[in-house]
Short mmCIF file of C-alpha atoms in Angstrom, two decimals:
data_model
loop_
_atom_site.label_atom_id
_atom_site.label_comp_id
_atom_site.label_asym_id
_atom_site.label_seq_id
_atom_site.Cartn_x
_atom_site.Cartn_y
_atom_site.Cartn_z
CA MET A 24 -0.11 0.43 -0.33
CA PRO A 25 1.28 3.69 -1.12
CA SER A 26 1.42 6.10 1.41
CA ALA A 27 -0.87 8.97 2.04
CA THR A 28 1.45 11.38 0.69
CA LEU A 29 1.90 9.99 -2.51
CA LEU A 30 -1.88 9.26 -2.53
CA ALA A 31 -2.43 13.30 -2.03
CA GLN A 32 0.61 13.70 -4.54
CA SER A 33 -1.44 11.53 -7.14
CA VAL A 34 -5.14 13.04 -6.14
CA LEU A 35 -3.45 16.12 -7.34
CA SER A 36 -1.95 15.19 -10.30
CA GLY A 37 -5.12 13.48 -11.57
CA VAL A 38 -6.79 17.40 -10.65
CA PHE A 39 -4.30 18.96 -13.23
CA SER A 40 -4.82 16.41 -16.10
CA GLY A 41 -8.39 16.68 -14.77
CA ALA A 42 -7.89 20.31 -15.83
CA LEU A 43 -6.15 19.75 -18.81
CA TYR A 44 -9.00 17.59 -20.64
CA ALA A 45 -11.82 20.42 -19.20
CA LEU A 46 -9.45 22.84 -21.30
CA MET A 47 -9.38 20.59 -24.14
CA GLY A 48 -12.33 19.21 -24.09
CA LEU A 49 -14.35 22.61 -24.03
CA GLY A 50 -14.42 22.98 -27.49
CA ILE A 51 -15.87 19.56 -27.91
CA SER A 52 -19.17 19.60 -25.52
CA LEU A 53 -19.84 23.46 -26.41
CA ALA A 54 -19.83 22.30 -30.36
CA TRP A 55 -21.29 19.11 -30.15
CA GLY A 56 -23.77 20.01 -28.16
CA LEU A 57 -24.71 23.30 -28.92
CA LEU A 58 -24.05 22.48 -33.66
CA ARG A 59 -23.99 19.02 -32.79
CA VAL A 60 -21.15 18.97 -34.81
CA ILE A 61 -17.96 16.59 -33.43
CA ASN A 62 -15.37 18.00 -34.28
CA LEU A 63 -12.30 15.18 -33.75
CA ALA A 64 -9.78 18.05 -35.65
CA HIS A 65 -10.27 20.13 -32.31
CA PHE A 66 -7.23 17.87 -31.30
CA ALA A 67 -5.20 19.58 -34.16
CA PHE A 68 -5.87 23.07 -33.13
CA VAL A 69 -5.17 22.04 -29.42
CA PHE A 70 -1.22 20.19 -30.68
CA LEU A 71 -1.01 22.84 -33.51
CA ALA A 72 -1.30 25.79 -31.15
CA GLY A 73 0.84 23.54 -29.00
CA TYR A 74 3.52 23.11 -32.12
CA LEU A 75 2.83 26.91 -32.22
CA VAL A 76 4.10 27.85 -29.00
CA TYR A 77 7.10 26.13 -28.97
CA GLN A 78 8.31 28.00 -31.43
CA CYS A 79 7.44 31.32 -31.32
CA ILE A 80 8.09 31.03 -27.52
CA GLY A 81 10.93 28.08 -27.39
CA VAL A 82 12.79 28.45 -30.42
CA SER A 83 12.02 32.43 -31.55
CA GLY A 84 11.74 33.38 -27.97
CA TRP A 85 8.67 35.58 -28.24
CA SER A 86 6.90 36.76 -25.38
CA PRO A 87 4.91 33.86 -24.08
CA THR A 88 1.94 37.53 -23.70
CA LEU A 89 2.49 38.62 -27.49
CA VAL A 90 1.63 34.84 -28.64
CA VAL A 91 -1.53 34.30 -27.46
CA LEU A 92 -2.86 37.77 -27.70
CA LEU A 93 -2.01 36.49 -31.07
CA ALA A 94 -3.24 32.85 -30.99
CA LEU A 95 -6.48 33.22 -29.40
CA PRO A 96 -7.76 35.06 -32.35
CA LEU A 97 -5.80 33.31 -34.88
CA PHE A 98 -7.46 30.14 -33.82
CA PHE A 99 -11.32 32.03 -33.71
CA VAL A 100 -10.80 32.16 -37.42
CA ALA A 101 -9.61 28.98 -38.12
CA GLY A 102 -13.31 27.70 -35.70
CA VAL A 103 -15.44 30.37 -38.38
CA ALA A 104 -13.64 28.77 -41.17
CA LEU A 105 -14.24 25.36 -40.17
CA GLN A 106 -17.79 26.01 -39.44
CA TRP A 107 -18.46 27.78 -42.79
CA LEU A 108 -17.11 24.70 -44.49
CA PHE A 109 -19.47 22.70 -41.86
CA ALA A 110 -22.35 25.31 -42.48
CA ARG A 111 -21.71 25.50 -46.91
CA PHE A 112 -21.94 22.15 -47.38
CA SER A 113 -24.50 20.89 -44.80
CA VAL A 114 -22.49 18.58 -43.30
CA ASP A 115 -24.94 16.56 -40.38
CA GLU A 116 -23.46 15.01 -37.08
CA PHE A 117 -21.93 11.95 -38.53
CA GLY A 118 -20.23 13.22 -41.34
CA SER A 119 -18.88 15.88 -39.45
CA LEU A 120 -16.97 13.05 -37.81
CA LEU A 121 -16.34 11.91 -40.51
CA VAL A 122 -14.49 15.23 -41.90
CA THR A 123 -12.93 16.45 -39.34
CA PHE A 124 -11.02 12.74 -38.79
CA GLY A 125 -9.60 13.76 -42.21
CA LEU A 126 -8.51 16.86 -40.71
CA THR A 127 -6.93 15.86 -38.02
CA ILE A 128 -4.54 13.68 -39.93
CA MET A 129 -4.19 16.13 -42.85
CA ILE A 130 -3.25 18.44 -39.47
CA GLU A 131 -0.92 15.53 -37.76
CA SER A 132 1.04 15.42 -41.41
CA LEU A 133 1.50 19.36 -41.85
CA ILE A 134 2.97 18.68 -38.06
CA GLN A 135 5.04 16.10 -38.85
CA TRP A 136 6.34 17.72 -42.36
CA ILE A 137 7.25 20.60 -40.20
CA TRP A 138 8.26 19.97 -37.22
CA THR A 139 8.56 16.23 -37.76
CA ALA A 140 7.94 12.95 -35.76
CA ASP A 141 10.71 13.31 -32.89
CA VAL A 142 9.41 14.20 -29.63
CA ARG A 143 9.80 18.71 -28.89
CA ARG A 144 10.59 20.15 -25.49
CA MET A 145 10.36 22.88 -24.81
CA GLU A 146 12.19 24.32 -21.52
CA THR A 147 10.63 27.88 -20.09
CA PRO A 148 11.27 28.75 -15.96
CA LEU A 149 7.82 26.94 -15.65
CA SER A 150 8.70 23.51 -17.21
CA THR A 151 10.36 22.46 -13.38
CA TRP A 152 9.35 25.33 -10.51
CA SER A 153 6.94 23.90 -7.74
CA VAL A 154 6.73 24.74 -4.33
CA LYS A 155 6.61 22.46 -1.97
CA LEU A 156 3.36 22.72 0.76
CA GLY A 157 3.83 20.33 3.24
CA PRO A 158 5.52 17.17 2.72
CA ILE A 159 3.22 18.15 -0.77
CA TYR A 160 5.41 19.26 -4.25
CA VAL A 161 2.52 21.38 -5.94
CA PRO A 162 3.73 22.36 -9.86
CA VAL A 163 4.17 26.38 -10.54
CA ALA A 164 2.69 25.55 -14.36
CA GLU A 165 -0.13 22.84 -13.43
CA SER A 166 -1.40 25.55 -10.51
CA ILE A 167 -1.68 28.02 -13.77
CA LEU A 168 -3.11 25.38 -15.97
CA LEU A 169 -5.89 25.00 -13.64
CA LEU A 170 -7.19 28.62 -12.19
CA VAL A 171 -7.62 29.75 -16.00
CA THR A 172 -9.81 26.29 -16.69
CA LEU A 173 -11.92 27.04 -13.89
CA ALA A 174 -12.25 30.60 -15.13
CA VAL A 175 -12.50 29.09 -18.96
CA VAL A 176 -15.44 26.68 -18.01
CA VAL A 177 -17.08 29.31 -15.92
CA ALA A 178 -17.18 31.67 -17.29
CA ALA A 179 -18.55 29.21 -20.65
CA TRP A 180 -21.47 28.95 -18.06
CA ALA A 181 -22.14 31.46 -17.24
CA TRP A 182 -22.54 33.38 -21.47
CA LEU A 183 -24.66 30.15 -21.60
CA ARG A 184 -26.59 30.45 -18.74
CA HIS A 185 -26.88 34.61 -18.10
CA THR A 186 -26.22 35.93 -21.88
CA TYR A 187 -28.84 36.56 -23.93
CA VAL A 188 -26.10 35.13 -27.20
CA GLY A 189 -26.07 31.63 -24.73
CA LYS A 190 -29.99 31.71 -24.34
CA ALA A 191 -30.26 31.67 -27.92
CA LEU A 192 -27.69 29.16 -29.22
CA ARG A 193 -29.25 26.68 -25.72
CA ALA A 194 -32.77 27.23 -27.93
CA SER A 195 -31.71 26.88 -31.57
CA ALA A 196 -29.62 24.28 -30.54
CA GLN A 197 -32.99 22.77 -28.90
CA ASN A 198 -35.35 24.05 -32.01
CA PRO A 199 -34.05 26.20 -34.62
CA VAL A 200 -37.18 26.60 -36.19
CA ILE A 201 -38.90 28.62 -32.88
CA ALA A 202 -35.30 30.31 -32.20
CA ALA A 203 -35.54 32.23 -35.73
CA ALA A 204 -39.35 32.96 -35.61
CA PHE A 205 -37.70 35.29 -32.74
CA GLY A 206 -35.11 36.24 -34.27
CA VAL A 207 -32.23 33.66 -33.19
CA SER A 208 -29.70 33.50 -36.63
CA HIS A 209 -28.30 30.24 -35.47
CA ARG A 210 -26.05 30.60 -38.94
CA ARG A 211 -24.47 33.75 -36.99
CA LEU A 212 -24.38 32.16 -33.61
CA ALA A 213 -22.35 28.49 -34.74
CA PHE A 214 -19.96 31.16 -36.65
CA LEU A 215 -19.38 32.81 -32.52
CA LEU A 216 -19.43 29.34 -31.15
CA SER A 217 -17.21 27.29 -33.09
CA GLY A 218 -14.46 30.51 -33.25
CA VAL A 219 -14.92 30.54 -29.24
CA ALA A 220 -14.40 26.68 -29.09
CA ALA A 221 -11.29 26.94 -31.22
CA ALA A 222 -9.48 29.20 -29.36
CA THR A 223 -10.33 27.41 -26.66
CA GLY A 224 -8.78 24.93 -27.62
CA ALA A 225 -5.12 27.42 -28.91
CA LEU A 226 -5.52 27.95 -24.77
CA ALA A 227 -5.08 24.63 -24.56
CA GLY A 228 -2.45 24.18 -26.77
CA VAL A 229 -0.69 26.62 -25.08
CA PHE A 230 -0.63 24.47 -21.32
CA VAL A 231 -0.38 21.17 -23.48
CA ALA A 232 3.43 23.19 -25.27
CA VAL A 233 4.40 24.32 -21.48
CA GLY A 234 3.31 21.55 -19.54
CA SER A 235 4.96 18.23 -21.73
CA PRO A 236 7.52 16.42 -24.62
CA ILE A 237 4.81 17.30 -26.82
CA SER A 238 5.38 14.75 -30.57
CA PRO A 239 2.19 14.67 -33.45
CA SER A 240 0.86 10.94 -32.46
CA GLN A 241 0.23 12.21 -29.18
CA MET A 242 -3.01 13.90 -30.55
CA PHE A 243 -4.26 11.07 -30.75
CA GLY A 244 -3.38 9.59 -27.20
CA SER A 245 -5.16 11.83 -25.61
CA LEU A 246 -9.03 11.51 -27.81
CA GLY A 247 -10.41 8.53 -26.06
CA VAL A 248 -9.91 10.21 -22.92
CA VAL A 249 -11.48 13.41 -23.57
CA LEU A 250 -13.99 12.60 -25.84
CA ALA A 251 -14.98 9.96 -22.42
CA ALA A 252 -14.71 13.11 -20.06
CA VAL A 253 -16.49 15.07 -22.86
CA ILE A 254 -19.64 12.48 -22.83
CA LEU A 255 -19.78 12.11 -19.16
CA GLY A 256 -20.14 16.32 -18.40
CA GLY A 257 -23.11 15.83 -20.36
CA LEU A 258 -23.16 17.64 -24.10
CA GLY A 259 -22.90 21.39 -24.32
CA ASN A 260 -22.30 21.33 -20.09
CA PRO A 261 -19.08 23.56 -19.49
CA LEU A 262 -19.82 22.51 -15.56
CA GLY A 263 -20.24 18.82 -16.48
CA LEU A 264 -17.45 18.56 -18.23
CA LEU A 265 -14.62 20.17 -15.21
CA ALA A 266 -16.27 18.12 -12.95
CA ALA A 267 -16.13 14.37 -15.39
CA SER A 268 -12.81 15.58 -16.31
CA ILE A 269 -11.38 15.88 -12.61
CA LEU A 270 -13.45 12.43 -11.84
CA ILE A 271 -11.18 10.82 -14.60
CA GLY A 272 -7.74 12.90 -14.11
CA ILE A 273 -7.88 10.93 -10.08
CA ALA A 274 -9.32 7.55 -10.94
CA GLU A 275 -6.42 7.59 -13.24
CA ALA A 276 -3.94 8.95 -11.48
CA LEU A 277 -5.01 6.36 -8.49
CA THR A 278 -5.34 3.80 -10.80
CA MET A 279 -0.92 4.51 -12.33
CA ALA A 280 -0.29 4.95 -8.50
CA LEU A 281 -1.69 1.64 -7.05
CA THR A 282 -1.77 -0.39 -10.30
CA ALA A 283 0.45 0.28 -12.85
CA PRO A 284 0.88 3.06 -15.69
CA SER A 285 -0.38 1.38 -18.22
CA TRP A 286 -4.17 0.17 -16.20
CA ALA A 287 -4.89 3.67 -17.10
CA PRO A 288 -6.70 4.36 -19.79
CA LEU A 289 -8.00 1.13 -20.00
CA VAL A 290 -9.83 3.67 -16.32
CA SER A 291 -11.38 6.34 -18.50
CA PHE A 292 -12.63 3.90 -21.63
CA SER A 293 -14.23 0.81 -19.55
CA LEU A 294 -16.21 4.34 -17.52
CA LEU A 295 -16.99 5.48 -20.95
CA ILE A 296 -18.02 2.67 -22.43
CA PHE A 297 -20.14 1.98 -18.98
CA ILE A 298 -21.72 5.78 -19.25
CA LEU A 299 -22.91 4.76 -22.83
CA VAL A 300 -24.62 1.33 -21.75
CA LEU A 301 -26.00 2.72 -18.32
CA ARG A 302 -27.23 7.01 -20.36
CA PRO A 303 -27.34 6.84 -23.84
CA ASP A 304 -29.53 10.24 -23.72
CA ARG A 305 -26.62 11.56 -23.48
CA VAL A 306 -24.82 11.65 -26.97
CA MET B 11 -53.02 46.24 -41.33
CA LEU B 12 -51.96 42.49 -42.67
CA SER B 13 -52.97 41.05 -46.28
CA LEU B 14 -53.04 38.01 -48.22
CA GLU B 15 -54.17 37.74 -51.62
CA SER B 16 -53.84 35.04 -53.99
CA ILE B 17 -51.47 32.54 -51.45
CA VAL B 18 -50.22 29.44 -53.07
CA ALA B 19 -48.29 26.99 -50.31
CA GLY B 20 -47.34 24.01 -50.24
CA TYR B 21 -44.68 20.49 -49.42
CA GLY B 22 -42.66 19.07 -52.28
CA ASP B 23 -45.58 18.50 -54.91
CA ALA B 24 -48.96 18.29 -52.29
CA VAL B 25 -50.44 22.06 -52.28
CA ALA B 26 -52.02 23.19 -48.68
CA LEU B 27 -53.15 26.72 -49.40
CA SER B 28 -54.47 27.53 -53.09
CA ASP B 29 -54.87 31.39 -53.78
CA VAL B 30 -56.61 31.97 -50.28
CA SER B 31 -56.85 36.21 -49.81
CA LEU B 32 -57.26 37.46 -46.21
CA THR B 33 -56.88 40.09 -44.33
CA ILE B 34 -56.16 41.62 -41.06
CA ALA B 35 -57.68 45.09 -39.69
CA ALA B 36 -55.67 46.53 -36.77
CA GLY B 37 -56.82 45.77 -33.40
CA GLU B 38 -58.85 43.70 -35.71
CA LEU B 39 -59.54 39.63 -34.74
CA VAL B 40 -59.62 36.93 -36.92
CA ALA B 41 -59.93 33.69 -36.68
CA VAL B 42 -59.74 31.19 -39.19
CA VAL B 43 -61.27 27.80 -39.28
CA GLY B 44 -61.30 24.58 -40.41
CA ALA B 45 -61.17 21.23 -39.88
CA ASN B 46 -58.09 18.95 -39.59
CA GLY B 47 -55.11 19.02 -42.20
CA ALA B 48 -57.62 22.39 -44.62
CA GLY B 49 -53.90 24.61 -44.63
CA LYS B 50 -54.41 26.72 -40.98
CA THR B 51 -51.21 25.38 -39.91
CA THR B 52 -49.75 26.29 -43.24
CA LEU B 53 -51.32 29.42 -43.06
CA VAL B 54 -49.59 30.71 -40.15
CA ASN B 55 -46.07 29.35 -40.91
CA VAL B 56 -46.43 30.96 -44.49
CA ILE B 57 -47.28 34.60 -42.90
CA ALA B 58 -44.12 33.17 -39.89
CA ARG B 59 -41.82 33.12 -42.92
CA LEU B 60 -41.37 29.90 -41.67
CA LEU B 61 -42.78 28.23 -45.20
CA PRO B 62 -41.92 29.39 -48.12
CA MET B 63 -45.05 30.39 -50.40
CA ARG B 64 -44.90 29.70 -54.28
CA ALA B 65 -46.99 32.50 -55.51
CA GLY B 66 -49.04 35.68 -54.12
CA ARG B 67 -48.37 38.15 -52.32
CA LEU B 68 -48.23 39.50 -48.04
CA THR B 69 -47.90 42.90 -46.91
CA TRP B 70 -48.11 44.15 -42.79
CA GLU B 71 -48.44 47.59 -43.02
CA GLY B 72 -47.70 48.51 -45.65
CA ALA B 73 -44.46 46.91 -46.91
CA ASP B 74 -43.75 43.11 -48.39
CA LEU B 75 -42.98 40.42 -46.35
CA GLY B 76 -42.71 37.79 -49.45
CA ARG B 77 -38.77 38.13 -49.84
CA LEU B 78 -37.73 38.88 -45.47
CA PRO B 79 -36.32 35.98 -42.90
CA PRO B 80 -38.66 34.66 -39.84
CA GLN B 81 -35.87 36.75 -37.97
CA ALA B 82 -37.26 39.58 -39.42
CA LEU B 83 -40.78 40.23 -38.32
CA GLY B 84 -40.50 40.30 -34.69
CA GLU B 85 -38.48 44.25 -35.26
CA ARG B 86 -41.93 44.36 -37.32
CA GLY B 87 -44.01 43.36 -34.50
CA ILE B 88 -44.97 40.18 -34.93
CA ALA B 89 -45.24 37.53 -33.16
CA LEU B 90 -45.88 33.57 -33.46
CA ILE B 91 -47.85 31.29 -30.24
CA PRO B 92 -47.35 28.08 -32.51
CA GLU B 93 -49.48 25.36 -33.01
CA GLY B 94 -47.66 22.65 -29.26
CA ARG B 95 -46.78 24.85 -27.91
CA ARG B 96 -43.30 24.21 -29.10
CA LEU B 97 -40.76 25.28 -26.23
CA PHE B 98 -37.37 24.80 -25.74
CA GLY B 99 -38.15 22.26 -22.83
CA ALA B 100 -34.85 22.03 -21.17
CA MET B 101 -34.50 25.02 -20.70
CA SER B 102 -36.36 27.11 -17.24
CA VAL B 103 -40.11 29.03 -17.59
CA GLU B 104 -38.48 32.53 -17.09
CA GLU B 105 -35.55 31.80 -20.27
CA ASN B 106 -38.31 30.93 -22.43
CA LEU B 107 -39.80 33.90 -21.78
CA ASP B 108 -35.97 35.60 -22.75
CA MET B 109 -36.32 34.80 -25.66
CA GLY B 110 -39.13 36.46 -26.70
CA CYS B 111 -37.25 39.28 -25.77
CA TYR B 112 -34.74 38.44 -27.53
CA ARG B 113 -34.54 41.30 -30.64
CA ARG B 114 -32.79 43.87 -29.30
CA SER B 115 -35.52 46.55 -28.50
CA ALA B 116 -37.39 44.27 -27.14
CA ARG B 117 -34.65 43.88 -24.11
CA ALA B 118 -35.26 46.59 -22.40
CA LEU B 119 -39.00 46.16 -21.63
CA ARG B 120 -38.30 42.77 -20.46
CA GLU B 121 -38.84 43.39 -16.74
CA GLU B 122 -41.91 45.13 -17.65
CA GLY B 123 -42.78 42.60 -19.83
CA LEU B 124 -41.85 39.78 -16.93
CA GLU B 125 -44.18 41.71 -14.02
CA ARG B 126 -47.45 41.38 -17.25
CA VAL B 127 -46.52 38.07 -18.20
CA TYR B 128 -46.15 37.18 -14.56
CA GLY B 129 -49.63 39.28 -13.47
CA MET B 130 -51.73 37.38 -16.47
CA PHE B 131 -50.18 34.22 -15.15
CA PRO B 132 -49.66 33.65 -11.12
CA ILE B 133 -48.64 30.32 -11.47
CA LEU B 134 -45.72 31.05 -13.85
CA ARG B 135 -43.67 33.14 -11.26
CA GLU B 136 -43.71 30.27 -8.76
CA ARG B 137 -42.10 28.18 -11.51
CA ARG B 138 -40.39 30.22 -13.39
CA GLY B 139 -36.76 28.46 -12.30
CA GLN B 140 -38.77 24.75 -13.51
CA MET B 141 -37.77 23.42 -16.74
CA ALA B 142 -40.23 24.15 -19.35
CA GLY B 143 -40.72 20.63 -21.01
CA THR B 144 -41.83 19.68 -16.76
CA LEU B 145 -45.08 21.58 -16.80
CA SER B 146 -48.75 20.86 -17.57
CA GLY B 147 -50.04 20.95 -20.96
CA GLY B 148 -52.17 24.20 -20.13
CA GLN B 149 -48.73 25.85 -17.93
CA GLN B 150 -46.89 25.24 -21.56
CA GLN B 151 -49.11 27.03 -23.39
CA MET B 152 -49.44 30.17 -20.88
CA VAL B 153 -45.20 30.21 -20.96
CA ALA B 154 -45.90 30.39 -25.25
CA ILE B 155 -48.53 32.47 -24.61
CA GLY B 156 -45.99 34.68 -22.20
CA ARG B 157 -42.72 34.19 -24.04
CA ALA B 158 -45.42 35.67 -27.71
CA LEU B 159 -45.87 38.58 -25.70
CA MET B 160 -42.45 39.70 -24.52
CA ALA B 161 -42.03 40.40 -27.75
CA ARG B 162 -44.32 43.36 -28.01
CA PRO B 163 -45.65 42.38 -30.95
CA ARG B 164 -48.64 43.89 -32.84
CA LEU B 165 -50.02 41.43 -34.39
CA LEU B 166 -49.90 37.85 -33.08
CA LEU B 167 -50.47 34.90 -34.65
CA ILE B 168 -52.20 32.09 -32.28
CA ASP B 169 -52.01 28.57 -33.56
CA GLU B 170 -54.41 25.86 -32.34
CA PRO B 171 -54.41 27.22 -28.31
CA SER B 172 -56.90 25.27 -27.11
CA LEU B 173 -55.55 21.40 -28.25
CA GLY B 174 -55.41 18.93 -25.52
CA LEU B 175 -56.23 21.88 -22.88
CA ALA B 176 -58.28 20.69 -20.21
CA PRO B 177 -61.59 23.31 -20.46
CA SER B 178 -61.03 25.04 -17.39
CA VAL B 179 -57.34 25.47 -18.55
CA VAL B 180 -59.35 26.90 -22.73
CA GLN B 181 -61.49 29.49 -21.03
CA GLN B 182 -58.71 31.55 -18.77
CA VAL B 183 -56.19 30.98 -22.84
CA PHE B 184 -59.19 32.84 -24.12
CA GLU B 185 -59.79 34.57 -21.03
CA VAL B 186 -56.10 36.16 -22.15
CA ILE B 187 -56.69 35.91 -25.77
CA ARG B 188 -59.51 38.77 -25.42
CA THR B 189 -58.17 41.40 -23.21
CA VAL B 190 -54.83 41.34 -25.24
CA ASN B 191 -56.86 41.76 -27.99
CA ALA B 192 -59.04 44.38 -26.20
CA GLN B 193 -55.53 46.30 -25.43
CA GLY B 194 -55.25 46.56 -29.33
CA VAL B 195 -52.77 43.63 -30.84
CA SER B 196 -54.17 42.68 -34.39
CA MET B 197 -54.72 38.53 -34.07
CA LEU B 198 -55.52 35.46 -36.37
CA LEU B 199 -56.62 32.81 -34.28
CA ILE B 200 -55.79 29.61 -36.22
CA GLU B 201 -58.97 26.81 -34.26
CA GLN B 202 -60.22 23.27 -34.73
CA ASN B 203 -62.91 24.45 -31.48
CA VAL B 204 -65.16 26.54 -34.16
CA ALA B 205 -67.49 27.89 -32.08
CA LEU B 206 -64.84 28.86 -29.27
CA ALA B 207 -63.29 30.87 -31.80
CA LEU B 208 -66.14 33.05 -33.78
CA GLN B 209 -67.87 33.63 -30.12
CA VAL B 210 -63.88 35.78 -29.27
CA ALA B 211 -63.47 36.52 -33.10
CA ASP B 212 -64.58 39.39 -35.04
CA ARG B 213 -64.18 38.93 -37.88
CA GLY B 214 -63.94 34.80 -39.29
CA TYR B 215 -62.26 32.62 -42.79
CA VAL B 216 -63.44 29.19 -43.10
CA LEU B 217 -60.41 27.16 -44.44
CA GLU B 218 -61.67 23.68 -46.78
CA ASN B 219 -58.88 21.81 -48.75
CA GLY B 220 -56.41 24.93 -48.82
CA ARG B 221 -59.27 27.37 -50.17
CA ILE B 222 -61.30 29.86 -48.47
CA VAL B 223 -65.12 28.88 -48.74
CA ALA B 224 -66.87 31.32 -46.67
CA GLN B 225 -66.00 34.66 -44.98
CA ALA B 226 -67.64 37.03 -42.51
CA SER B 227 -68.80 38.75 -39.59
CA ALA B 228 -68.36 36.28 -37.01
CA SER B 229 -71.68 36.13 -35.53
CA ALA B 230 -72.60 36.27 -38.88
CA LEU B 231 -71.16 32.69 -40.00
CA LEU B 232 -72.32 31.52 -36.54
CA GLU B 233 -75.88 31.23 -37.53
CA ARG B 234 -75.37 29.99 -40.86
CA PRO B 235 -76.75 26.69 -41.82
CA ASP B 236 -74.13 24.75 -43.53
CA ILE B 237 -71.51 25.98 -41.06
CA ARG B 238 -73.26 24.59 -38.26
CA ALA B 239 -74.10 21.71 -39.73
CA ALA B 240 -70.67 21.21 -40.67
CA TYR B 241 -68.65 22.37 -38.08
CA LEU B 242 -71.19 22.13 -34.75
CA GLY B 243 -72.69 19.76 -34.88
CA GLY B 244 -75.61 20.68 -36.79
CA VAL B 245 -77.48 22.81 -33.81
#
């Protein structure tokens, strides 16, 4: 039996990986729940943003603030363009899954062509800095990730719950014809939401690059666990997504501490299958 | 004033409305009655711009509506109470009412509008946080009416408000229709309950197989033997 300190350290690292799952999954959950678009290319956006951050900050030495301020609007535009494609060719829910899978492979190839398939590591002062709280080490970069994720998730929740645009998005997802009769232009709101979703993906990309070494094939490694969190949390439900992500993160970390690291993926996929059997209406 | 001239509309190859002409003067309550499948809901959907028309002319307050998207009608003072309520079921009562005042110029009047709707239907104030989909049919109809009133309409399109409701609730709903009409809102009322509709209406049109077969003042229609025989059980 591992010590209490080790278990506490595991739970903490589970919370941090859960926060990254939530930040990666937010854009997928919003687009799936409110636009009925299953955007697998969101993972490619996350990693593309991660590589751009690596290139601009890690290699070229630009200011991190500047890079984030450039990346968010850039990926917002990419999200709008993607939604324009879906609308232009009237892509349905299942079609979006296939199209974005193809797009993901294309972006993965592009990343391999530019940065090769080798693992890249960005050295920043944040990467290794941690603070000791009693017997527990708290990594600073992950703490910032957790705070940013909390802020973004709560902001997304409040946006959907308390603004006219958010209510209109939810209304339109339930009944586009009647929403239109009350003045809601689904087309314009879909562009906005898709842009916001991609921008949150870019933000996740920043933390993917800062947190650990990256390689192109990793984008498929996180796909299953993030989709599990998205479905478990409820589509289009940011707070549910955050809770589900942290739950899965902790379950994985404890599995690694108590058994072996190779068992961790089993936890998230068992959970996913379990949910799909018990609550098929969630998708 | 609303004016329809020789409207033709349908779905696929089927023609649901042929050569329908109809007018509603300012402040008037006009009923369109007819059997199931006569084309009544098609008529509402054409006016609300939810269904394109194949021929004819649709004008409101002198402006041509025929090319406008449905989103533009709220700004022009037209609101819809659709058949079967069609609420946003996974949103709360108050969020549904908020969707009524979604267009910018209506948002400033939100608080006043909520007070008005809750004044008419006090039960909705108690249930304001409840998901609309979990309400009873009568309460859902109240939300549908409230949602449309939040838009501050000058013309209200009301499609089958009595459908599936208990008689006491139908009374309450028609009471509100009468009150709102008395406040100067023009209305197009679609009803299968012909007697009820003609009792509150100023004028009525009878729709059969997509054509207008009779039009007169509501009281005159109620007196006509053929209408009584076809729609009022022959008494």
